[in-house]
Structures are given as C-alpha cells and as structure tokens.
Coordinates of C-alpha atoms in Angstrom, one line a residue:
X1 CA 0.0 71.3 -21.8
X2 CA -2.0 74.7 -22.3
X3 CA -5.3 75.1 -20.8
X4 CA -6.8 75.0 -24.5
X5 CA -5.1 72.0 -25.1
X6 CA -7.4 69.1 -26.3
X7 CA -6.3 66.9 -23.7
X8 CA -7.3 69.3 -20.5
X9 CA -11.0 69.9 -22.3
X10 CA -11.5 66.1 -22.0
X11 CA -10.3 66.7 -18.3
X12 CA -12.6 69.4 -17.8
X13 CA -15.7 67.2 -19.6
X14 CA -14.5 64.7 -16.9
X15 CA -14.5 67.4 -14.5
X16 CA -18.1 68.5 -14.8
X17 CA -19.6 65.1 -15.3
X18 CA -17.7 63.5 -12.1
X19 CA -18.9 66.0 -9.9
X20 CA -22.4 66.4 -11.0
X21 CA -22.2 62.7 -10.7
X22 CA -20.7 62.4 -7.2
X23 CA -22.9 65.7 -6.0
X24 CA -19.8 67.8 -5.5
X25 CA -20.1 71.4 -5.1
X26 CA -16.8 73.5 -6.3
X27 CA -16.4 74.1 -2.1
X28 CA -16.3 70.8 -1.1
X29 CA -14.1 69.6 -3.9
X30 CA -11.5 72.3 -3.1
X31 CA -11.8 71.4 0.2
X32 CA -10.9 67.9 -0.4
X33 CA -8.5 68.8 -2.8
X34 CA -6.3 71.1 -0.2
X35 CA -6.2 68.2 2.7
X36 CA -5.0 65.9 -0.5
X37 CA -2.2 68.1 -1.2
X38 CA -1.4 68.8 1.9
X39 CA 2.1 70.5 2.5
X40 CA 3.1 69.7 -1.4
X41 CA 1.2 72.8 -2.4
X42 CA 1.5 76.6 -1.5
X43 CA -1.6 77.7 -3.3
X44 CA -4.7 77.4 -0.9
X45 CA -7.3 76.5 -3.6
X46 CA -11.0 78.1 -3.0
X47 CA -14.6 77.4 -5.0
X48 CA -13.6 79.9 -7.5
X49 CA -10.3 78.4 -8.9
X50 CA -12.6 74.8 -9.1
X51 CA -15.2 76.7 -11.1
X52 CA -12.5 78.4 -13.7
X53 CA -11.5 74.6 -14.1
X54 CA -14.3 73.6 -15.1
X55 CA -14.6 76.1 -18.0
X56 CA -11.5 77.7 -19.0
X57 CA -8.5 77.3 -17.1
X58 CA -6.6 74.2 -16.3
X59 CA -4.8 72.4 -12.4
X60 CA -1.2 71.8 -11.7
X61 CA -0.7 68.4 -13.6
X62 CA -0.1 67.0 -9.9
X63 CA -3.4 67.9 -8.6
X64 CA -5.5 65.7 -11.5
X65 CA -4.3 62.3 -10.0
X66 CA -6.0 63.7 -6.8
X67 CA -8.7 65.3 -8.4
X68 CA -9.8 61.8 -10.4
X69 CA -9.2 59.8 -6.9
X70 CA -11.4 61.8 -4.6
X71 CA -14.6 62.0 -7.7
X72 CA -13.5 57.9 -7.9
X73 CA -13.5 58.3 -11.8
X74 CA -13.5 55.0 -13.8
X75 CA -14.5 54.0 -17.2
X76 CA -17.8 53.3 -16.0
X77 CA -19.6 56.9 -16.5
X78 CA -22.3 55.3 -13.9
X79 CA -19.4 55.2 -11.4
X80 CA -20.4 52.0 -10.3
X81 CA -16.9 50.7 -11.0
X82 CA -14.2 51.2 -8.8
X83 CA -11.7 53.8 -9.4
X84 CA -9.0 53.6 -12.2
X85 CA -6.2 55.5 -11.5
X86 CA -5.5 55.5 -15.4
X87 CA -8.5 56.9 -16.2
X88 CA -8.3 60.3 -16.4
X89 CA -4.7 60.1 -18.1
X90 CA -6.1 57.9 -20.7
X91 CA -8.6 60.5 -21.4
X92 CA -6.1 63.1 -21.9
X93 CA -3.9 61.5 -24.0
X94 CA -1.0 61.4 -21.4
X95 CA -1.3 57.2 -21.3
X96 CA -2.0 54.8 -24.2
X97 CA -5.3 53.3 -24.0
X98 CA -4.9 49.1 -22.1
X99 CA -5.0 46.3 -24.9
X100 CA -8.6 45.1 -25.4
X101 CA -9.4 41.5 -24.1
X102 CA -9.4 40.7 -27.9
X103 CA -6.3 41.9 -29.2
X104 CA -5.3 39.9 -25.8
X105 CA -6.8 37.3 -26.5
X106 CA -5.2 37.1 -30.0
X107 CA -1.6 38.3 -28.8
X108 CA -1.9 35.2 -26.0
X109 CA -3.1 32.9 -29.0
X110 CA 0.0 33.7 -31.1
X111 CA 2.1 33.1 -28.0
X112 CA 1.4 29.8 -27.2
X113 CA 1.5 28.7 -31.0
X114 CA 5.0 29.8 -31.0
X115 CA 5.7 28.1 -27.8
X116 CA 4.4 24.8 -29.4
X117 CA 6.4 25.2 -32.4
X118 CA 10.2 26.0 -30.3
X119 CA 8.6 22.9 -28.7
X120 CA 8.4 20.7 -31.4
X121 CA 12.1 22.1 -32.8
X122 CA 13.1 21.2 -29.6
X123 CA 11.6 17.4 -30.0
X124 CA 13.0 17.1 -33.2
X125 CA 16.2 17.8 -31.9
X126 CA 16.0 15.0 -28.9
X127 CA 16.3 18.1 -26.3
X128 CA 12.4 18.2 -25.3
X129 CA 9.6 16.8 -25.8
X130 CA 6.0 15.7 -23.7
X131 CA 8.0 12.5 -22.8
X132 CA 11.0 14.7 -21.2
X133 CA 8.5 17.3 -19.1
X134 CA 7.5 14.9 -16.1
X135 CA 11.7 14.9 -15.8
X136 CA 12.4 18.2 -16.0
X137 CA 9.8 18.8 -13.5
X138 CA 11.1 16.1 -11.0
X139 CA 15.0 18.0 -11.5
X140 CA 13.9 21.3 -10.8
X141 CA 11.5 20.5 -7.9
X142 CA 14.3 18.2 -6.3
X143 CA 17.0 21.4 -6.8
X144 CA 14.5 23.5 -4.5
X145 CA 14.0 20.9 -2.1
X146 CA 10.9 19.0 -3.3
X147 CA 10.7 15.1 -3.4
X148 CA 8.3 14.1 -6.5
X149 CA 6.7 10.4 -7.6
X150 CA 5.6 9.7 -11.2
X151 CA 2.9 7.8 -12.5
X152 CA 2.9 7.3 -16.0
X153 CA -1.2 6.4 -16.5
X154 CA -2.3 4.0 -19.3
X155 CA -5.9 4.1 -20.3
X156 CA -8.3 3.6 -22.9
X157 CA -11.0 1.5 -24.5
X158 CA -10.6 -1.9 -23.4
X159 CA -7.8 -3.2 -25.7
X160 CA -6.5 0.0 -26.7
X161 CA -4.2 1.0 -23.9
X162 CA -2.6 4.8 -24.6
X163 CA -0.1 7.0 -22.6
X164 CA -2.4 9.1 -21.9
X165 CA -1.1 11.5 -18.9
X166 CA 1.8 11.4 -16.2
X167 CA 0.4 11.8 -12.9
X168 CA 2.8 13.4 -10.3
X169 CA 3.0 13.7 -6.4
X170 CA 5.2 16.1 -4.8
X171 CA 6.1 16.6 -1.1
X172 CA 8.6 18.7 0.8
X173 CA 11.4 17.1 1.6
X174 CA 13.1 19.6 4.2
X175 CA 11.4 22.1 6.4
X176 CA 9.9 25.3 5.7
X177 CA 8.6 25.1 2.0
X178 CA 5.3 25.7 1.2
X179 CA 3.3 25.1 -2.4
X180 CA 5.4 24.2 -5.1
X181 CA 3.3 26.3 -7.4
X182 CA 4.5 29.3 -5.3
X183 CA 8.1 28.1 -6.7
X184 CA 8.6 30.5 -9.7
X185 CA 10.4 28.2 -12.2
X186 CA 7.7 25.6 -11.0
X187 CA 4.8 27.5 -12.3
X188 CA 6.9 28.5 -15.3
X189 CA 7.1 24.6 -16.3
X190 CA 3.8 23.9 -15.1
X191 CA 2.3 25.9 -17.5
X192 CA 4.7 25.4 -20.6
X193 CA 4.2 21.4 -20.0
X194 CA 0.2 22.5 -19.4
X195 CA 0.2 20.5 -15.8
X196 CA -3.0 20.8 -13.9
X197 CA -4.2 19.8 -10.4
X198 CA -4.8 16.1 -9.9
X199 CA -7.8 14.6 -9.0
X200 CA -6.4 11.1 -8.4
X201 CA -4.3 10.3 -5.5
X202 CA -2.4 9.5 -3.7
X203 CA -0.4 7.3 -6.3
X204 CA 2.3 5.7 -4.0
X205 CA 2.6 6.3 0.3
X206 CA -1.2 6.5 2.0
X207 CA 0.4 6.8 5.0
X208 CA -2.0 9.7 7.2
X209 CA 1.1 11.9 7.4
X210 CA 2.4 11.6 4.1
X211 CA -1.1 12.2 2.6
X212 CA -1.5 15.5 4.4
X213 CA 1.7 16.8 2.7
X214 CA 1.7 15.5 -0.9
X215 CA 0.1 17.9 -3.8
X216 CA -1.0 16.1 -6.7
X217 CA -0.4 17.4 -10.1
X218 CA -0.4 16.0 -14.1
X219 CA 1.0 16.4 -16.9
X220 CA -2.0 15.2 -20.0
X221 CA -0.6 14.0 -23.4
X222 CA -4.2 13.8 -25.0
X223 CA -6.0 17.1 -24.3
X224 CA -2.7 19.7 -24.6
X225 CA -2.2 22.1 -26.9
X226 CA -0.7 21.0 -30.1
X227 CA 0.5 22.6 -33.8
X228 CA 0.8 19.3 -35.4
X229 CA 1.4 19.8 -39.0
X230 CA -0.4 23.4 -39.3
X231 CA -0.3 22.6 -43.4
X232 CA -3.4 20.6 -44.0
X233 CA -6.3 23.0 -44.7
X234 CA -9.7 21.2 -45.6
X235 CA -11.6 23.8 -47.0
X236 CA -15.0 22.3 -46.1
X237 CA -13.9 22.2 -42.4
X238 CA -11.1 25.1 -41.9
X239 CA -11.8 25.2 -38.1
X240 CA -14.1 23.2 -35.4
X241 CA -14.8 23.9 -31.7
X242 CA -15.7 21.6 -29.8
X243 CA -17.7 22.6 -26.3
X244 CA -19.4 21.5 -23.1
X245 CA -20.7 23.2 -20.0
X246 CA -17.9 20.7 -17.9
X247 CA -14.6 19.6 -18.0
X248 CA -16.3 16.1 -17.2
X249 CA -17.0 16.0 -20.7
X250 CA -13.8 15.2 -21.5
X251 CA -14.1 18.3 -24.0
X252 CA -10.3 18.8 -24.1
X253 CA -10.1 14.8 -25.1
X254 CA -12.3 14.7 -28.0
X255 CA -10.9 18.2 -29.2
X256 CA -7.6 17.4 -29.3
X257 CA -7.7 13.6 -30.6
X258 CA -10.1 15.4 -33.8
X259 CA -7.0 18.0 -34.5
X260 CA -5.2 15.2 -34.6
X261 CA -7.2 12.7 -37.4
X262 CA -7.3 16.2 -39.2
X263 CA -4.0 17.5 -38.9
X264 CA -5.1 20.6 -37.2
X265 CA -3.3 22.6 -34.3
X266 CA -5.3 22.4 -31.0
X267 CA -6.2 24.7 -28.4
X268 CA -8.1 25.1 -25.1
X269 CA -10.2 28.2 -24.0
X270 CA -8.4 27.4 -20.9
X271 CA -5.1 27.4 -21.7
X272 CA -5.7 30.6 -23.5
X273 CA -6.5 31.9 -20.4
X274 CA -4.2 30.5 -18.5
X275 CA -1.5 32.1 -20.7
X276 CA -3.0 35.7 -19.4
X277 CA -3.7 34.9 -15.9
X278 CA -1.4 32.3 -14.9
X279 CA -3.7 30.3 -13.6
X280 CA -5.0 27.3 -14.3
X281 CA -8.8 27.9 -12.8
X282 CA -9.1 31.0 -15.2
X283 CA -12.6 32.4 -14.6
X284 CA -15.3 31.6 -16.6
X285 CA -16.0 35.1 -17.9
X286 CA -12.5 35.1 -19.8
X287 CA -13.0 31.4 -21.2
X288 CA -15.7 32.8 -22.7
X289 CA -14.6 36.2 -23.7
X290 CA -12.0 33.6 -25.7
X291 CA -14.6 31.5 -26.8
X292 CA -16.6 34.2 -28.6
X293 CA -13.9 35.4 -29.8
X294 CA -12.8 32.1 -31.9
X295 CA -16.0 32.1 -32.9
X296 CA -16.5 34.6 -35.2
X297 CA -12.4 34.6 -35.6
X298 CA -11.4 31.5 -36.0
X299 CA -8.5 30.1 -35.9
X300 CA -7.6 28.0 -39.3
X301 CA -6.4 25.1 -39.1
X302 CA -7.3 24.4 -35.4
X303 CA -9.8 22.6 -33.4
X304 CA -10.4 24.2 -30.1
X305 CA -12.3 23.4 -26.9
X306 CA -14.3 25.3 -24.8
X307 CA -16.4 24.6 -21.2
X308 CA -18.6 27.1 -19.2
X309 CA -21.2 26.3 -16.6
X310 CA -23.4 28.7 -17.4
X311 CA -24.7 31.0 -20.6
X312 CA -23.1 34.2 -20.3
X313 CA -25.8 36.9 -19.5
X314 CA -24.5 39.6 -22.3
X315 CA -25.0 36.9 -24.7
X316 CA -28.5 35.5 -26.4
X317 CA -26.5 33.5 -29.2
X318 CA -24.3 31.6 -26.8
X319 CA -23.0 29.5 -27.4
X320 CA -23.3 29.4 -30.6
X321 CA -22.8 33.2 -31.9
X322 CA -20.8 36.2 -30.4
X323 CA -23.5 38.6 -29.1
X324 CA -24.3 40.6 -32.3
X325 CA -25.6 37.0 -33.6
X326 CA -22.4 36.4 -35.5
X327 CA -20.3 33.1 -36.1
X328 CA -18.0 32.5 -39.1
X329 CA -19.9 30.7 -41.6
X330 CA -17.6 27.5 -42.2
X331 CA -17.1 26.7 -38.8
X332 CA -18.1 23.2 -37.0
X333 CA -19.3 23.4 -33.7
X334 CA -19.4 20.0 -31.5
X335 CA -21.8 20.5 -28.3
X336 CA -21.6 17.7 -25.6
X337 CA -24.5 17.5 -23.7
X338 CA -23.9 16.7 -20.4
X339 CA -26.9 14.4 -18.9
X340 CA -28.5 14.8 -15.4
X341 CA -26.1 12.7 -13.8
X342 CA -23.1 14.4 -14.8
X343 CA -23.9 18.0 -13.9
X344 CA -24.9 16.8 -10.4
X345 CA -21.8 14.8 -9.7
X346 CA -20.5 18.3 -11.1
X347 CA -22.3 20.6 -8.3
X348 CA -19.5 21.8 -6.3
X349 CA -17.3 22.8 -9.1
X350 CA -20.3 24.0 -10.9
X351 CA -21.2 26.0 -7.4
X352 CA -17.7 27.7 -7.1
X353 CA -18.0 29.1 -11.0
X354 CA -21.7 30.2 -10.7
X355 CA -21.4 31.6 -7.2
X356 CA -24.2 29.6 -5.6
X357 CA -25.1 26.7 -3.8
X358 CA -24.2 23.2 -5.3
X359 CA -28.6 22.8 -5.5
X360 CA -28.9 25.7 -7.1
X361 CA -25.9 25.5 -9.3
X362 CA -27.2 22.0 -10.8
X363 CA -30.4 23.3 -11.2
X364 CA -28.7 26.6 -13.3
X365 CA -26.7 24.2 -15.1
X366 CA -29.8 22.0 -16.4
X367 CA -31.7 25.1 -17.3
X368 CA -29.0 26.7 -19.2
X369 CA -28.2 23.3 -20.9
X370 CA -31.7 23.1 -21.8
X371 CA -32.1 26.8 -23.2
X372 CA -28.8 26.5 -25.3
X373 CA -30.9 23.4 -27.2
X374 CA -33.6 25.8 -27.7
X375 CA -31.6 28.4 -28.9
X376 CA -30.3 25.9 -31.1
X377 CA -33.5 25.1 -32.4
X378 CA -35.1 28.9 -33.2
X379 CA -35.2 29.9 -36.5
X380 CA -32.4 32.8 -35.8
X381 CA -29.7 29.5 -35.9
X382 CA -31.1 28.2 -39.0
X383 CA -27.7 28.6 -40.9
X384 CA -25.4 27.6 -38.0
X385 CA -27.4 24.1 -36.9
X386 CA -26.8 22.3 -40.4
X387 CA -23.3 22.5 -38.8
X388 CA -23.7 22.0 -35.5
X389 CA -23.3 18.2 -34.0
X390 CA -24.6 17.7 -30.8
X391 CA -23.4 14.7 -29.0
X392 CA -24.9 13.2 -25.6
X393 CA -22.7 12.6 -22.8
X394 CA -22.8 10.2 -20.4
X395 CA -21.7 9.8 -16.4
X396 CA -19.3 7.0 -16.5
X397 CA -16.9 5.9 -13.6
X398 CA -14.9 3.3 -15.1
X399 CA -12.4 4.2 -17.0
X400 CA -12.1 2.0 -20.1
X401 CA -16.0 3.1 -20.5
X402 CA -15.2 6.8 -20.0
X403 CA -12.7 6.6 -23.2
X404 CA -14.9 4.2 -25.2
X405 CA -17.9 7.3 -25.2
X406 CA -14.2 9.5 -26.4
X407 CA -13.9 7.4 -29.0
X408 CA -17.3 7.1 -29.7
X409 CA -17.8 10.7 -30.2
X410 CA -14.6 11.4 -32.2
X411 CA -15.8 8.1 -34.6
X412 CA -19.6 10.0 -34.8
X413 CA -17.6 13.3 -35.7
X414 CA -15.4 11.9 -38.0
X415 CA -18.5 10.5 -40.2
X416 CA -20.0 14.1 -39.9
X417 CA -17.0 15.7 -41.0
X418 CA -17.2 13.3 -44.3
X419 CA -20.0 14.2 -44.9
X420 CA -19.4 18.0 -45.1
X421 CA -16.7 17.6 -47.4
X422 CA -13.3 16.0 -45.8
X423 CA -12.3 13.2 -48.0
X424 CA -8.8 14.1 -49.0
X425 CA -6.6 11.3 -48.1
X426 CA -5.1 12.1 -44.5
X427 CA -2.6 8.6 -44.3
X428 CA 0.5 10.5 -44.5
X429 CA -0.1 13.5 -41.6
X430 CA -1.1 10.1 -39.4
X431 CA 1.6 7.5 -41.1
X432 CA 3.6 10.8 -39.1
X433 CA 1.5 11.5 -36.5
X434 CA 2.2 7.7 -35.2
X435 CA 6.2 8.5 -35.4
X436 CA 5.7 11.5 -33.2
X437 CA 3.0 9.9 -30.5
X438 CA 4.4 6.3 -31.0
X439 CA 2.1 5.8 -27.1
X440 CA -1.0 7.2 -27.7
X441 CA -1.5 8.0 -31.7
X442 CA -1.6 4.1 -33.1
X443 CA -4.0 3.3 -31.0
X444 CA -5.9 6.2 -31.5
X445 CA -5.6 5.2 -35.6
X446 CA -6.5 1.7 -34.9
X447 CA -9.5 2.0 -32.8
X448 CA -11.2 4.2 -35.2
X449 CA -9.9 1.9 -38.4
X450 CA -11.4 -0.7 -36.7
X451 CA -14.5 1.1 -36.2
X452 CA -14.7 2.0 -39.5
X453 CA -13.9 5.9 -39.5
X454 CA -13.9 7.2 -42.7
X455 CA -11.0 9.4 -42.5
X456 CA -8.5 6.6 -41.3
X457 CA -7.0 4.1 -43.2
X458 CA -7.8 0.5 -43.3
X459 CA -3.5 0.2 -42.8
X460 CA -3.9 1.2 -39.6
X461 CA -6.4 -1.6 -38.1
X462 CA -6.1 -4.7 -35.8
X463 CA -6.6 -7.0 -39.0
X464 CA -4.0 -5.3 -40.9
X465 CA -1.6 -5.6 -38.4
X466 CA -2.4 -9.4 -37.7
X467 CA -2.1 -10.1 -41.2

C-alpha cells in the first residue's frame, strides 16, 4: 500500500481521532509503540516519525495492529467499547466488513428452513422423522457412555390427549463424563431435533443419588419449528407473530398449532437464535434483534413466536414496530398478556434476563407489560391495532387447564383470522396434516371442530366421527 493510498488516509483519520481521544501525545505513543515491537523492529521510532503519520507518511503494516491495540480502537468512536482488533483493518479495506445481525439473522432463517425441509424428505422416506429423534438421541448418547430414559408425555384438554413432547433423562453410566451437552454430536442433535432443558423430573429413579446425576432434557412436537406445506398463501393474512413477555405463555404452543390450521411454516425467535449462538438461552437482546427484524420483514407464509421480559430500550414502538415506527402493513400480531400471577411465578427467570432482583424484575415486567398496552393504544398505532389481537393469559398448574387456555386462544384467533379475510377452504392441507402428526394433529382438528372454529371442518369433529 502507498502512503497516499485511500486505505492508509482512513488509518491516519483513525490515527488523529484515537489519540486526541485517548490524550496521546506523539511521545508517549512512540514510546509505547517501541516496547510493543520490541526486538521485531530495528528502527527506534521518536515523536517526529508519529507526527509525519499523522499527515503524510504511512507505518510498517506490522506496526498498525500495535498501533490500534495500545489507542484501544473499536467501532465505538466514544471508545467506550472494548477494543476490536479488526477494526482498523476494516477501515482500511484490508478485511471485509462482519455480516450485520440482519443479514444474520436472515442467513440463519434460511438455514433452518432448509434443515426442516431435508427433514421432511427424510420423513417421507421412513429414515427420520420427530418420532425417530428421542432414538437417535438415546443411540448416540449410549455410544459415548451415557445411559438415557424416555418419557413420551401425553397432554391436552381433557379428552383430547396429544403426543405432545418426549421428555428424556440422561446419566453417566461410567466414570469421568461430564454434561452431555459438552458432547459435540450431542449438541449437534439437540439442536437439529430442537431439545431444550426439562423442567419436569425426575421421570423414573428418585433415588438421592441417582437424582444428583441425571440431566433432564425434551424433545417438543407442538412448539418446533415446522415448513408444513409452504404453498398456501392467504393473502389477507400472509404472515402472523405471535408474542409474550414469557415462555409461560405457552407462546411457541399457540404459534405453532396456528401455522398449522393455516398451513404456514413456523418459527421461534429462539430457535433463530439458537441457530447463531448455539444455545438454547440465547439472550434477549438477539431474540429481539430477530423479532424486529420479522417485523417489518416478514416472513410469508409463516407464523412466528417471540418472548422478551422486558421492552427493549432503543425501541418506542416495541413491540409492535421496529424503531423507525415501521411494521409491514399485512401482518397479524397476537400479544399474550401475561397476568400478575404469571410474571411473579416467573421472577427468577425474569431476574436472570433483566439483570435484577426477582422483586424488581416482576415489578419491571408489569410496568413494561402495562406500557406496551399503552403504546398499543396511542394514536401513532392507529393502523397496526385493527390487527393486533390481544389475548389474556392465565396462571394455570394443571395441565389439561394449561392446554384448554392453548386451545382457547388458537379457537379466539382462528375467528379473528376469518374475519380479516381467511375463508378459503383449508380441509385438504389438514386431511394431510393429520397423515403427517397422526398423535397430535386430529386432535388438534377435532377440538376446534368441536368448538366451532371456522377454519376447520365439521369432518373432523367428535360427532362426525361417532356417526
């Protein structure tokens, strides 16, 4: 590179800010700069050669990375961030500027929809399918030395029992392992079968010393991600989210059974982070980087779900705009309100994502639930709320009642979703959708036939079947 090359004047701009930044003098930088190089250089630099840097002539190449380290140079011209090593190389053109979270975002989007559809392939073939993942984890956690229990967990409304998740244990069964999720082909299945930590447990030995040894996991078959058809698009409704401020919710529930009454793909904010991060307690700031995102891009032909404890700061329209105040103008947003009741019994989770104490964070959570309503309600929303459906949610421990408010709130959509335009005749993506979820998706169907949903078919219901 030549000294009057573009990329060495943004060094030297870098240069001059930095230092005038930082309150170094030419002296002191040279002086810094000569204990950095050390015995790697044979020049002896001095105040004079820093000064020419700064307005005509350019370092050894080698020098900059020193240079940029000892000034602490970031992206943050404040220089509150910590230093980026890639900074300065970005600036002169010698690196390629890092994805944005966006085109991340989108790139991690695309990923898991073409992992869902090698999936399905897979199914059709008999090779893989949700069924097969709670064996392929046991055989690869018994081949590294790991002793596993399933529990395949029926629930629902009372009289509509569905397969609704696989919960396993696993344990160590010779010494000297430690977490299975440090086990790399572990985490690989856990997230391609979308396992998550289980609350319930233990499911088989409560033995003291068998307890203190077992790690609970599950695999959910309502609330993963899912293409379904992908061909249905109803143009009144061409994409929905569906949020909540906890996972207690049940967000991911009622998103996913809606994508599946419409034929619509589903996808979690959490599983979009997951796909970046690898873990399955993402931060909050990323599910809602995602979030706001979707919302002003959204996805066609998918429902998605969304929780966050609090209202991002950087944000006036959340949740229901990105922070310019835009949202695409066809989308459906379903808000579950949490009550009183739930966000306290929520307090330590809602603690560890707020960074406070579990008072504090229940208080934060209620005033933040409270301001999204009024946000809601100023006149800035007035063409977002006429499609907007906010849905109460209750703390319920029993759990027949827990999946009767699920159904509940998928039948209120459903009516809501009529309304704004889908009445096209959905009976052959769910005559299908029952082939492919022969444990959970007729009684799905039937529950809301019985309950008189208007976008399911009287063919579905109890009576029909009786008769």
């Amino acid at each position: 590179m030549a000294s009057h090359d573009a990329g060495w004047d943004a060094f030297r701009s870098e240069l001059r800010h930095w230092m005038e930044l930082r309150h170094f003098t030419s002296r002191a930088l040279a002086m810094k700069l000569n204990d950095a190089l050390g015995a790697s250089s044979d020049v002896n630099l001095d105040e004079h050669v820093v000064k020419r840097w700064r307005h005509s002539t350019a370092p050894p190449l080698a020098a900059v990375r020193h240079i940029a380290a000892i000034l602490e140079m970031s992206d943050d011209p404040t220089g509150a961030a910590p230093h980026d090593p890639t900074f300065i190389l970005r600036r002169m053109g010698l690196l390629a500027e890092p994805a944005t979270t966006g085109e991340l975002v989108d790139s991690s989007f695309r990923l898991q929809e073409l992992r869902l559809r090698l999936l399905d392939v897979r199914a059709s073939l008999g090779e893989h399918s949700a069924r097969s993942g709670a064996g392929r984890l046991v055989q690869t956690a018994m081949s590294h030395g790991y002793a596993a229990a399933v529990y395949p967990v029926w629930a629902g409304p009372t009289g509509y029992p569905m397969h609704v998740s696989d919960r396993i244990d696993f344990r160590a069964a010779r010494p000297g392992l430690g977490s299975i999720d440090d086990v790399p082909s572990m985490r690989s299945l856990f997230v391609e079968n979308f396992v998550v930590p289980g609350e319930l447990g233990p499911r088989f030995s409560t033995q003291p010393d068998d307890l203190a040894t077992q790690e609970h996991w599950a695999i959910p078959h309502i609330g993963r991600p899912s293409t379904r058809s992908g061909h249905m698009l109803h143009l009144a409704v061409p994409s929905i989210a569906v949020s909540a401020q906890t996972a207690r919710a049940w967000v991911d529930d009622v998103a996913s059974m809606l994508a599946w009454v419409l034929g619509y793909g589903f996808v979690s904010t959490r599983e979009i982070a997951r796909e970046l991060t690898r873990n399955p307690f993402a931060t909050e700031a990323l599910r809602n980087d995602v979030h706001e995102q979707f919302l002003t891009q959204a996805p066609a032909r998918h429902v998605w779900s969304h929780h966050a404890a609090g209202l991002p700061s950087d944000n006036p329209g959340a949740p229901w705009t990105d922070a310019s105040g835009a949202v695409a103008s066809s989308l459906v947003h379903v808000r579950l309100v949490e009550t009183d009741a739930i966000l306290d019994h929520e307090s330590d989770w809602l603690a560890e994502q707020l960074g406070t104490t579990e008072e504090e964070a229940a208080v934060l959570a209620k005033r933040d639930r409270d301001e999204a309503a009024s946000r809601l309600d100023s006149p800035t929303m007035q063409q977002v709320r006429h499609r907007v459906v906010t849905v109460p949610v209750e703390l319920l421990t029993d759990a027949s009642d827990r999946w009767e408010q699920v159904f509940q709130t998928v039948l209120l959509v459903t009516h809501r979703l009529h309304e704004l335009g889908v009445n096209v005749d959905l009976y052959p993506i769910h005559e299908r959708l029952a082939r492919d979820e022969p444990d959970i998706a007729p009684t799905i169907l039937r529950w809301l036939a019985d309950h008189g949903s208007p976008l399911v078919s009287e063919t579905f219901s109890s009576s029909h079947h009786l008769g």
